[in-house]
CSV table of C-alpha atoms in Angstrom, one decimal:
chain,number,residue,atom,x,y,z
V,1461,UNK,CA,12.2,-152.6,-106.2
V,1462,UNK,CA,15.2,-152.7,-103.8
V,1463,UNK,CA,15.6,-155.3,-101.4
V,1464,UNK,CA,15.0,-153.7,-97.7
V,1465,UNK,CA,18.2,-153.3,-95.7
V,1466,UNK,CA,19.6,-155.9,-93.4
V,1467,UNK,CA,19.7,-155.6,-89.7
V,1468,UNK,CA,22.6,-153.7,-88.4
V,1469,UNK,CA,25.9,-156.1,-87.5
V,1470,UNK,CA,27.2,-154.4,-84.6
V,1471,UNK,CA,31.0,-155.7,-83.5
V,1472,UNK,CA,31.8,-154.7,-79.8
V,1473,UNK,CA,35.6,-154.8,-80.1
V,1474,UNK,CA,37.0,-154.7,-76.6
V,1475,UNK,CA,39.5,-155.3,-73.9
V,1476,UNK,CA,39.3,-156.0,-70.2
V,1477,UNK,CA,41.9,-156.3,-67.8
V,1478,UNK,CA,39.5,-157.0,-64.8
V,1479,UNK,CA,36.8,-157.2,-65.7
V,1480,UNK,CA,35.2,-153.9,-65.1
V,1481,UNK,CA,35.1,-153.1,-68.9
V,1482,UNK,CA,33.6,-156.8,-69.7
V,1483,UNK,CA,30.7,-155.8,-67.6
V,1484,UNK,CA,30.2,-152.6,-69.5
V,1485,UNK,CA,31.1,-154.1,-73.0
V,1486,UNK,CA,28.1,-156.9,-72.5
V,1487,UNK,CA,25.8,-153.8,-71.3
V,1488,UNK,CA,26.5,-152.0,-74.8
V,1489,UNK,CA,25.5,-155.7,-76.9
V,1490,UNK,CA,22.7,-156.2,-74.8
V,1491,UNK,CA,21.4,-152.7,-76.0
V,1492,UNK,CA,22.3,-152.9,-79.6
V,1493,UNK,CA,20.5,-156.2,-79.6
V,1494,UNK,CA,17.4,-154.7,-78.3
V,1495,UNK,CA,17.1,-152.6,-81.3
V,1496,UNK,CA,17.3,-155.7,-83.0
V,1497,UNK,CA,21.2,-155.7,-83.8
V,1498,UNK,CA,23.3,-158.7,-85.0
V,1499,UNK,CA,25.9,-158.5,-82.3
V,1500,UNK,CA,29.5,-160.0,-82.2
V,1501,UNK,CA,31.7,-159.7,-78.8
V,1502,UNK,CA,35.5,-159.3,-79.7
V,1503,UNK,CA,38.7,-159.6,-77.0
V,1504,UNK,CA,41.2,-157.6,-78.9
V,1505,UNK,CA,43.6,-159.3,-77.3
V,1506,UNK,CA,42.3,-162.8,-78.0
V,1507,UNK,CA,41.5,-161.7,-81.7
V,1508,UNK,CA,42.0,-164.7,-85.0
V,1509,UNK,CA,41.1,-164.1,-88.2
V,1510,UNK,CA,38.0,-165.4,-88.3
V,1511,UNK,CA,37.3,-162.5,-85.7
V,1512,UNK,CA,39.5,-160.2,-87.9
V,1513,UNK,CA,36.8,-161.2,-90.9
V,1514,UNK,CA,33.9,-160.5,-88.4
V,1515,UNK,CA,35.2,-156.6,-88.1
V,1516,UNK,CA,35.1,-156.6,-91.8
V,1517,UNK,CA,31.8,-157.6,-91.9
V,1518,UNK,CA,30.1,-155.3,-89.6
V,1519,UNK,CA,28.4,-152.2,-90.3
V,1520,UNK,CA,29.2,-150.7,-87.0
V,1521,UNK,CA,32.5,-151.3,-85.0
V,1522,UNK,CA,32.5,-150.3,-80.9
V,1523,UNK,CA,35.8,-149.7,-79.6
V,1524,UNK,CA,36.1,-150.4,-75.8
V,1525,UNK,CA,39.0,-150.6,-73.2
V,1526,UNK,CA,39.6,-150.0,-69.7
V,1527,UNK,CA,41.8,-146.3,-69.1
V,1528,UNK,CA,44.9,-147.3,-68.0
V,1529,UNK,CA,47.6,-144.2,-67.0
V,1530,UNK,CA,45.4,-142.1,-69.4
V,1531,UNK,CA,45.1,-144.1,-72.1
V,1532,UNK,CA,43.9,-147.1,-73.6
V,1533,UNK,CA,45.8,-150.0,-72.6
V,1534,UNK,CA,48.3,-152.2,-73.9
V,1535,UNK,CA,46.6,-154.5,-75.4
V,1536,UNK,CA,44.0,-152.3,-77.3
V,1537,UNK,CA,47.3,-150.6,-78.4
V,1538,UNK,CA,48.3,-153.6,-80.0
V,1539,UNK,CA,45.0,-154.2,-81.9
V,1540,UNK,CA,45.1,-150.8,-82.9
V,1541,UNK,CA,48.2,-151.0,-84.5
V,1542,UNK,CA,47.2,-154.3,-86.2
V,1543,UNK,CA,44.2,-152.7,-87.8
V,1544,UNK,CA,46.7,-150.4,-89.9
V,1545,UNK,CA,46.1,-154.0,-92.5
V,1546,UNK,CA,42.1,-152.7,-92.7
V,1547,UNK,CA,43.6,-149.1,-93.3
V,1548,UNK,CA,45.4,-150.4,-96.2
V,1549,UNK,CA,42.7,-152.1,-97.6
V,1550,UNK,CA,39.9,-149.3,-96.3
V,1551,UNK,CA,38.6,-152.4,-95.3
V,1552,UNK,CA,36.8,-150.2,-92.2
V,1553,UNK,CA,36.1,-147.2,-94.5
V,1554,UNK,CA,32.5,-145.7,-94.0
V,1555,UNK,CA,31.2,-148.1,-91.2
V,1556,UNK,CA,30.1,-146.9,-87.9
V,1557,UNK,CA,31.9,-146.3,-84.9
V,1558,UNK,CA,31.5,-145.5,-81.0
V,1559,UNK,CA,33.2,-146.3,-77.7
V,1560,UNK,CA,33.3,-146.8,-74.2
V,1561,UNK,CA,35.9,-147.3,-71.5
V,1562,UNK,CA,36.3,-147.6,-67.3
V,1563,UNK,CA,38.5,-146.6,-65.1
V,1564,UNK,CA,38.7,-146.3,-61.1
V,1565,UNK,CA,38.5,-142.6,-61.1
V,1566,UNK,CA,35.3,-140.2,-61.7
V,1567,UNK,CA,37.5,-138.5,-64.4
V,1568,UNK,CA,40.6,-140.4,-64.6
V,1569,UNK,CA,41.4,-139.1,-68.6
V,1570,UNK,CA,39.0,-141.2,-69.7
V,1571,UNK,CA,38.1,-138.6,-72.2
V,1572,UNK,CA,41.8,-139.3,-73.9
V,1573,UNK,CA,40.9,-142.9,-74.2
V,1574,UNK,CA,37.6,-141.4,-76.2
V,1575,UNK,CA,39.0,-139.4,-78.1
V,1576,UNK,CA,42.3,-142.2,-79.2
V,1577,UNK,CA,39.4,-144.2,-80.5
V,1578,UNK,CA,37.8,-141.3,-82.0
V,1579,UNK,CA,41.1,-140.3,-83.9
V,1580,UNK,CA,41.5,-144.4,-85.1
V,1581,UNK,CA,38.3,-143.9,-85.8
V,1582,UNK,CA,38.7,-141.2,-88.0
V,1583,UNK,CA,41.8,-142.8,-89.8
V,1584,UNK,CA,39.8,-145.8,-91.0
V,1585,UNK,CA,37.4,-142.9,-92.7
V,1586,UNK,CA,34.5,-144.6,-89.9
V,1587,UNK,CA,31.5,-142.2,-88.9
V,1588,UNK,CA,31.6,-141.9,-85.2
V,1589,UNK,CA,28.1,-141.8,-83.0
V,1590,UNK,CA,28.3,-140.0,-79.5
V,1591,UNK,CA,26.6,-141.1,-76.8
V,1592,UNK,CA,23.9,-138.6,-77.3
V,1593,UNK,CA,23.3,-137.5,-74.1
V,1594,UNK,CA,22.6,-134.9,-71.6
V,1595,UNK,CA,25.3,-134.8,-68.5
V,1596,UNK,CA,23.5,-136.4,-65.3
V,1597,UNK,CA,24.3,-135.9,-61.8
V,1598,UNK,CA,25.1,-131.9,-62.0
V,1599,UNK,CA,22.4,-130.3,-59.7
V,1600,UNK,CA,20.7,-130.9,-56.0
V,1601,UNK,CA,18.3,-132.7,-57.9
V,1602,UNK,CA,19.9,-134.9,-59.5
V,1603,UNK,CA,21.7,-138.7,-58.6
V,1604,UNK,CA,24.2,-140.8,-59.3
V,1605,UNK,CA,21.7,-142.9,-60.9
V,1606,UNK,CA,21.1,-141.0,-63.4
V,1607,UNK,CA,21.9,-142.1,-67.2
V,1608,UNK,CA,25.5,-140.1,-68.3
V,1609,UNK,CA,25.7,-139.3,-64.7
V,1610,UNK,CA,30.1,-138.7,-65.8
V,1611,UNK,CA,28.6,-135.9,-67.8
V,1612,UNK,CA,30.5,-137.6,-70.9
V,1613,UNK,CA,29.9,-136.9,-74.1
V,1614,UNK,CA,32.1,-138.5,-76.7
V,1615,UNK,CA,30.9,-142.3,-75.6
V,1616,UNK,CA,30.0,-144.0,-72.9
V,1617,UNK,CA,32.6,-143.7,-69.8
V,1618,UNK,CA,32.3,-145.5,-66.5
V,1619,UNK,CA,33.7,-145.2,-63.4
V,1620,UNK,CA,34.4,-148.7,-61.1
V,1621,UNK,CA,36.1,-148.9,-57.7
V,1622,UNK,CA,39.8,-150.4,-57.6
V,1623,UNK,CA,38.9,-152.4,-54.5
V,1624,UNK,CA,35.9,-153.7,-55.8
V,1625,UNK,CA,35.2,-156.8,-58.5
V,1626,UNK,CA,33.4,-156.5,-61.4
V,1627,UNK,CA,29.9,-157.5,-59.6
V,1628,UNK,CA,30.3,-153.9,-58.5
V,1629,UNK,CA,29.9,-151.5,-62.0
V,1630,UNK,CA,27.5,-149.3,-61.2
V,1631,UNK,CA,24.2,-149.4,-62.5
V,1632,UNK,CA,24.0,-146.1,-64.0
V,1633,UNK,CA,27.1,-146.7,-66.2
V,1634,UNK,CA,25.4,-150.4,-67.1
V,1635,UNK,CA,22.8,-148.2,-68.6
V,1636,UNK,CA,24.6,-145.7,-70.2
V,1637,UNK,CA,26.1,-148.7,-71.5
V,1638,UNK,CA,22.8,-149.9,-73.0
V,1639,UNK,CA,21.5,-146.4,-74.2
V,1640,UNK,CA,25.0,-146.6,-76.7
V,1641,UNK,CA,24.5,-150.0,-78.0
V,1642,UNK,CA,21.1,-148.7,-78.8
V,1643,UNK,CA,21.8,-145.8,-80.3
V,1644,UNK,CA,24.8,-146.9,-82.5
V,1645,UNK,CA,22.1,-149.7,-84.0
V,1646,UNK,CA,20.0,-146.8,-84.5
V,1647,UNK,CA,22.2,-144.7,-86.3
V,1648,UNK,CA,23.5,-148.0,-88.4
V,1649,UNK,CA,19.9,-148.3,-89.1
V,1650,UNK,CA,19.4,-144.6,-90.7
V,1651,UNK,CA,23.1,-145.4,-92.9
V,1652,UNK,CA,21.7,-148.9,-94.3
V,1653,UNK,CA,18.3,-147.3,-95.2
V,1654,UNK,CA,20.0,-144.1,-96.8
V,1655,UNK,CA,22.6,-146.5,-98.6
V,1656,UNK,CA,19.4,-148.4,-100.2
V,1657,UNK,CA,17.3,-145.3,-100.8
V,1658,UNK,CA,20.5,-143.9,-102.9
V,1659,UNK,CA,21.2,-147.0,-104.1
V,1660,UNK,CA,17.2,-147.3,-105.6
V,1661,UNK,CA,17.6,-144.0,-106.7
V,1662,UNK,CA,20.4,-144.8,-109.2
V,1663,UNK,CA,18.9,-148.0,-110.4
């Protein structure tokens, strides 16, 4: 009999240049770990190798960075660039992927900054997960409270004020945040099982 899969690893790798995004990036470990994740918080532009090895560990990587002039920013660049080593090595090839990212404005381009992580994503051969919800916030009835209240659907986007710290992410997003790290476990969870279940089969 095969041995039952492990927990998911979950890797949130991330940058923040205020804050903002810090807030948003604990919001999505703090959801994957309530569906009973292993999770590992990585500052791209802090990264070592040890943190490098912890990427290539993981069965699910979470790409998150603040929008910056419609993009992701500088830094994230950077790490993006340096993962081309992975790509050599399809070091990343087949594990999970999702992301997030915050900037001032309601829209802002954010969906750009989704869809460059979506596109490195897809050059690493990685699955992606969307966020898996309905759009919130679009009739009378409706509130800003509401989960996906950005109507976003690639990954989880979040909208701060530039005059206001970090204390200040609104709830909504914070949750939105959650409901991804959740469902990325999830979704881990359903690529480990199948992976064993094949894996049984051809024993």
């Amino acid at each position: 009999m095969s041995a039952a899969p492990h927990a998911p690893v979950v890797s949130i790798a991330y940058h923040s240049g205020y804050g903002h995004t810090a807030v948003i990036a604990e919001a999505v470990r703090a959801g994957a770990a309530d569906a009973g994740a292993t999770v590992h918080l990585v500052k791209v532009d802090e990264i070592d190798d040890a943190q490098w090895e912890l990427l290539d560990a993981s069965d699910a990587i979470v790409f998150g960075s603040p929008t910056y002039m419609g993009t992701a920013s500088g830094a994230f660049h950077v790490f993006a660039e340096a993962s081309s080593k992975r790509w050599f090595a399809d070091a990343w090839l087949d594990k999970v992927a999702a992301g997030f990212t915050n900037s001032a404005s309601k829209s802002g381009d954010k969906l750009h900054t989704l869809q460059f992580f979506q596109i490195l994503a897809a050059q690493h051969g990685m699955s992606w997960v969307n966020l898996g919800l309905k759009p919130g916030w679009n009739a009378s009835t409706a509130s800003e409270n509401d989960l996906n209240r950005l109507g976003f659907f690639s990954g989880a986007a979040a909208q701060s004020n530039s005059d206001e710290g970090a204390d200040a992410v609104h709830k909504a997003d914070i949750a939105t945040a959650e409901h991804l790290g959740r469902r990325v476990t999830e979704q881990t969870r359903v690529v480990l099982a199948g992976r064993a279940a094949l894996a049984a089969l051809a024993a």
